[in-house]
Amino acid sequence: MKTLKKLANRQRRHVRIRAIVKGTAERPRLVVSRSIKNHFVQLIDDDKGLTLVSVSDIKENGKEKKSDSAKKLGLKLAELATGKKITKVVFDRNGHKYHGRVKAIADGAREGGLQF
């Protein structure tokens, strides 16, 4: 029951956030998805329905903490985004709470030069 309640709360947060957040070509939506082991980050243009940049840490199975891996992923995304001349983004945490790995990805992206 506890797991179902957590999932329902996340889905409710996701719907609430997506009603507000929308990405454009000038300011794409930075979407953070996470599973138990991995992280997935994308920059999406909602007007055209295109994924501009996508990064995940599936193949990088090191012995570092998940939060350290998440921060590196944010830096990697920022590097690819600045290569495509994207500097401003809208952050979409996908219903997840803003702490831990989600916060580490956001901090890494900010350090890499993205502005939220």
Coordinates of N, CA and C in Angstrom, one line a residue:
M1 N 0.8 -1.2 0.0 CA 0.0 0.0 0.0 C 0.9 1.3 0.0
K2 N 2.0 1.2 0.7 CA 2.8 2.4 0.8 C 3.4 2.7 -0.5
T3 N 3.8 1.7 -1.3 CA 4.4 1.9 -2.6 C 3.4 2.5 -3.6
L4 N 2.2 2.0 -3.5 CA 1.1 2.5 -4.4 C 0.8 4.0 -4.1
K5 N 0.8 4.3 -2.8 CA 0.6 5.7 -2.4 C 1.7 6.6 -2.9
K6 N 2.9 6.2 -2.8 CA 4.1 7.0 -3.3 C 3.9 7.2 -4.8
L7 N 3.6 6.1 -5.5 CA 3.4 6.3 -7.0 C 2.3 7.2 -7.3
A8 N 1.2 7.1 -6.6 CA 0.0 8.0 -6.9 C 0.4 9.4 -6.6
N9 N 1.1 9.7 -5.5 CA 1.6 11.0 -5.2 C 2.5 11.6 -6.3
R10 N 3.4 10.8 -6.8 CA 4.3 11.2 -7.9 C 3.6 11.5 -9.1
Q11 N 2.6 10.7 -9.5 CA 1.8 10.9 -10.7 C 1.0 12.2 -10.5
R12 N 0.5 12.5 -9.4 CA -0.3 13.7 -9.1 C 0.6 14.9 -9.3
R13 N 1.9 14.8 -8.7 CA 2.8 15.9 -8.9 C 3.2 16.1 -10.3
H14 N 3.4 15.0 -11.1 CA 3.7 15.1 -12.5 C 2.7 15.8 -13.3
V15 N 1.4 15.5 -13.1 CA 0.3 16.1 -13.8 C 0.3 17.6 -13.5
R16 N 0.5 18.0 -12.2 CA 0.4 19.4 -11.8 C 1.6 20.2 -12.4
I17 N 2.7 19.6 -12.5 CA 3.9 20.3 -13.1 C 3.7 20.4 -14.6
R18 N 3.3 19.4 -15.2 CA 3.2 19.4 -16.7 C 2.1 20.4 -17.2
A19 N 1.2 20.7 -16.3 CA 0.1 21.7 -16.7 C 0.8 23.1 -16.8
I20 N 1.9 23.3 -16.1 CA 2.6 24.6 -16.1 C 3.8 24.7 -17.0
V21 N 4.6 23.6 -17.0 CA 5.9 23.7 -17.7 C 5.7 23.3 -19.2
K22 N 6.3 24.1 -20.0 CA 6.3 23.8 -21.5 C 7.6 24.3 -22.1
G23 N 8.2 23.5 -22.9 CA 9.5 23.8 -23.6 C 9.3 24.3 -25.0
T24 N 10.1 25.2 -25.4 CA 10.1 25.8 -26.7 C 11.5 25.6 -27.3
A25 N 11.7 26.0 -28.5 CA 13.0 25.9 -29.2 C 14.1 26.7 -28.5
E26 N 13.7 27.9 -28.1 CA 14.6 28.8 -27.4 C 14.9 28.4 -26.0
R27 N 13.9 27.8 -25.3 CA 14.0 27.4 -23.9 C 13.4 26.0 -23.8
P28 N 14.1 25.0 -24.1 CA 13.6 23.6 -24.0 C 13.4 23.1 -22.6
R29 N 12.6 22.1 -22.5 CA 12.3 21.5 -21.2 C 13.3 20.4 -20.9
L30 N 13.9 20.6 -19.7 CA 14.9 19.6 -19.2 C 14.2 18.6 -18.4
V31 N 14.0 17.4 -18.9 CA 13.2 16.3 -18.2 C 14.2 15.4 -17.5
V32 N 13.9 15.1 -16.2 CA 14.7 14.2 -15.5 C 13.9 13.0 -15.2
S33 N 14.3 11.8 -15.6 CA 13.7 10.5 -15.2 C 14.7 9.7 -14.5
R34 N 14.2 8.9 -13.6 CA 15.2 8.1 -12.8 C 14.5 6.7 -12.6
S35 N 15.4 5.7 -12.6 CA 14.9 4.4 -12.2 C 15.7 4.0 -10.9
I36 N 15.6 2.8 -10.5 CA 16.4 2.4 -9.3 C 17.9 2.5 -9.5
K37 N 18.4 2.2 -10.6 CA 19.8 2.2 -10.9 C 20.3 3.3 -11.8
N38 N 19.5 3.8 -12.7 CA 20.0 4.7 -13.7 C 19.2 6.0 -13.7
H39 N 19.7 7.0 -14.5 CA 19.1 8.3 -14.7 C 19.0 8.6 -16.2
F40 N 18.0 9.3 -16.6 CA 17.8 9.7 -18.0 C 17.5 11.1 -18.0
V41 N 18.1 11.9 -18.9 CA 17.9 13.3 -18.9 C 17.7 13.7 -20.4
Q42 N 16.7 14.6 -20.7 CA 16.5 15.0 -22.1 C 16.2 16.4 -22.1
L43 N 16.5 17.1 -23.2 CA 16.0 18.4 -23.5 C 15.0 18.3 -24.7
I44 N 13.8 18.7 -24.4 CA 12.7 18.5 -25.3 C 12.1 19.8 -25.8
D45 N 11.8 20.0 -27.1 CA 11.1 21.1 -27.6 C 9.6 20.6 -27.8
D46 N 8.7 21.1 -26.9 CA 7.3 20.6 -27.0 C 6.6 21.2 -28.1
D47 N 7.0 22.3 -28.7 CA 6.2 22.9 -29.9 C 6.3 21.9 -31.1
K48 N 7.5 21.4 -31.3 CA 7.7 20.5 -32.5 C 7.6 19.1 -32.1
G49 N 7.7 18.8 -30.8 CA 7.7 17.4 -30.3 C 9.0 16.7 -30.6
L50 N 10.1 17.4 -30.4 CA 11.4 16.8 -30.7 C 12.3 16.7 -29.5
T51 N 13.1 15.7 -29.4 CA 14.1 15.6 -28.4 C 15.4 16.2 -28.9
L52 N 15.9 17.2 -28.3 CA 17.1 17.9 -28.8 C 18.4 17.3 -28.3
V53 N 18.4 16.9 -27.1 CA 19.6 16.3 -26.5 C 19.1 15.2 -25.5
S54 N 19.8 14.1 -25.5 CA 19.4 13.0 -24.6 C 20.7 12.4 -24.0
V55 N 20.7 12.1 -22.7 CA 21.8 11.5 -22.0 C 21.3 10.6 -21.0
S56 N 22.0 9.4 -20.8 CA 21.7 8.5 -19.7 C 23.0 7.9 -19.2
D57 N 23.0 7.3 -18.1 CA 24.2 6.7 -17.5 C 24.1 5.2 -17.4
I58 N 23.4 4.6 -18.4 CA 23.2 3.1 -18.4 C 24.5 2.4 -18.6
K59 N 25.4 2.9 -19.5 CA 26.6 2.2 -19.8 C 27.7 2.5 -18.8
E60 N 27.5 3.5 -17.9 CA 28.5 3.9 -17.0 C 28.3 3.3 -15.6
N61 N 28.5 2.0 -15.5 CA 28.3 1.3 -14.2 C 29.6 1.3 -13.4
G62 N 29.9 2.4 -12.7 CA 31.1 2.5 -11.9 C 30.7 2.2 -10.4
K63 N 31.7 2.4 -9.6 CA 31.5 2.2 -8.1 C 31.3 3.5 -7.4
E64 N 30.8 4.5 -8.1 CA 30.6 5.8 -7.4 C 29.1 5.8 -6.9
K65 N 28.9 6.8 -6.1 CA 27.5 7.0 -5.5 C 26.6 7.4 -6.7
K66 N 25.3 7.1 -6.5 CA 24.3 7.5 -7.5 C 24.2 9.0 -7.7
S67 N 24.4 9.7 -6.6 CA 24.3 11.2 -6.7 C 25.5 11.8 -7.4
D68 N 26.7 11.2 -7.2 CA 27.8 11.6 -8.0 C 27.7 11.4 -9.5
S69 N 27.2 10.2 -9.8 CA 26.9 9.8 -11.2 C 25.9 10.8 -11.8
A70 N 24.9 11.2 -11.0 CA 23.8 12.1 -11.5 C 24.4 13.5 -11.8
K71 N 25.3 13.9 -10.9 CA 25.9 15.2 -11.1 C 26.8 15.3 -12.4
K72 N 27.5 14.2 -12.6 CA 28.3 14.1 -13.9 C 27.4 14.1 -15.1
L73 N 26.2 13.4 -14.9 CA 25.2 13.4 -16.0 C 24.7 14.8 -16.4
G74 N 24.5 15.6 -15.3 CA 24.1 17.0 -15.5 C 25.1 17.8 -16.2
L75 N 26.4 17.6 -15.9 CA 27.5 18.3 -16.5 C 27.6 17.9 -18.0
K76 N 27.4 16.6 -18.2 CA 27.5 16.1 -19.6 C 26.4 16.6 -20.5
L77 N 25.2 16.7 -19.9 CA 24.0 17.3 -20.6 C 24.3 18.8 -21.0
A78 N 24.8 19.5 -20.0 CA 25.1 20.9 -20.2 C 26.1 21.1 -21.3
E79 N 27.1 20.2 -21.3 CA 28.2 20.3 -22.4 C 27.5 20.1 -23.8
L80 N 26.7 19.1 -23.9 CA 26.1 18.8 -25.2 C 25.1 20.0 -25.6
A81 N 24.4 20.5 -24.6 CA 23.4 21.6 -24.8 C 24.2 22.9 -25.3
T82 N 25.3 23.2 -24.6 CA 26.0 24.4 -25.1 C 26.6 24.2 -26.4
G83 N 26.9 23.0 -26.8 CA 27.4 22.7 -28.2 C 26.3 23.0 -29.2
K84 N 25.0 22.8 -28.8 CA 23.9 23.2 -29.7 C 23.4 24.6 -29.5
K85 N 24.1 25.4 -28.7 CA 23.8 26.8 -28.4 C 22.5 26.9 -27.6
I86 N 22.3 26.0 -26.7 CA 21.2 26.1 -25.8 C 21.7 26.5 -24.4
T87 N 21.3 27.6 -23.9 CA 21.8 28.1 -22.6 C 20.7 28.2 -21.5
K88 N 19.4 28.4 -21.9 CA 18.3 28.5 -21.0 C 17.4 27.3 -21.2
V89 N 16.9 26.8 -20.0 CA 16.0 25.6 -20.1 C 15.0 25.8 -19.0
V90 N 13.9 25.0 -19.1 CA 12.8 24.9 -18.1 C 13.0 23.6 -17.5
F91 N 13.1 23.5 -16.2 CA 13.3 22.3 -15.4 C 12.0 21.5 -15.2
D92 N 12.0 20.3 -15.6 CA 10.8 19.4 -15.3 C 11.3 18.2 -14.6
R93 N 11.0 18.1 -13.3 CA 11.5 17.0 -12.4 C 10.7 15.8 -12.6
N94 N 9.6 15.8 -13.4 CA 8.9 14.6 -13.8 C 8.1 14.0 -12.6
G95 N 7.7 14.9 -11.6 CA 7.0 14.4 -10.5 C 7.8 14.0 -9.3
H96 N 9.1 13.8 -9.5 CA 10.0 13.4 -8.4 C 10.3 14.6 -7.5
K97 N 10.5 14.3 -6.2 CA 10.8 15.4 -5.3 C 12.2 15.9 -5.6
Y98 N 12.4 17.2 -5.4 CA 13.6 17.9 -5.7 C 14.6 17.8 -4.5
H99 N 15.2 16.6 -4.5 CA 16.3 16.4 -3.6 C 17.1 15.1 -4.0
G100 N 18.2 14.9 -3.5 CA 19.0 13.7 -3.9 C 19.5 13.7 -5.3
R101 N 19.2 12.7 -6.0 CA 19.7 12.5 -7.4 C 19.1 13.6 -8.3
V102 N 17.9 13.9 -8.2 CA 17.3 14.9 -9.1 C 17.9 16.3 -8.8
K103 N 18.2 16.6 -7.6 CA 18.9 17.9 -7.3 C 20.3 17.9 -7.8
A104 N 21.0 16.7 -7.7 CA 22.4 16.6 -8.2 C 22.4 16.8 -9.7
I105 N 21.5 16.3 -10.4 CA 21.4 16.5 -11.9 C 21.3 18.0 -12.2
A106 N 20.4 18.7 -11.5 CA 20.1 20.1 -11.7 C 21.4 20.9 -11.3
D107 N 22.0 20.6 -10.2 CA 23.3 21.3 -9.8 C 24.4 21.1 -10.9
G108 N 24.5 19.9 -11.4 CA 25.5 19.6 -12.4 C 25.2 20.4 -13.7
A109 N 23.9 20.5 -14.1 CA 23.6 21.2 -15.3 C 23.8 22.7 -15.1
R110 N 23.6 23.2 -13.9 CA 23.8 24.6 -13.6 C 25.3 24.9 -13.6
E111 N 26.1 24.0 -13.1 CA 27.6 24.2 -13.1 C 28.1 24.2 -14.5
G112 N 27.5 23.4 -15.4 CA 27.9 23.3 -16.8 C 27.5 24.5 -17.6
G113 N 26.7 25.4 -17.1 CA 26.4 26.6 -17.8 C 24.9 26.8 -18.2
L114 N 24.0 25.9 -17.8 CA 22.6 26.1 -18.1 C 22.0 26.9 -17.1
Q115 N 21.0 27.8 -17.6 CA 20.3 28.6 -16.7 C 18.8 28.1 -16.6
F116 N 18.3 28.0 -15.4 CA 16.9 27.5 -15.2 C 16.0 28.7 -15.1

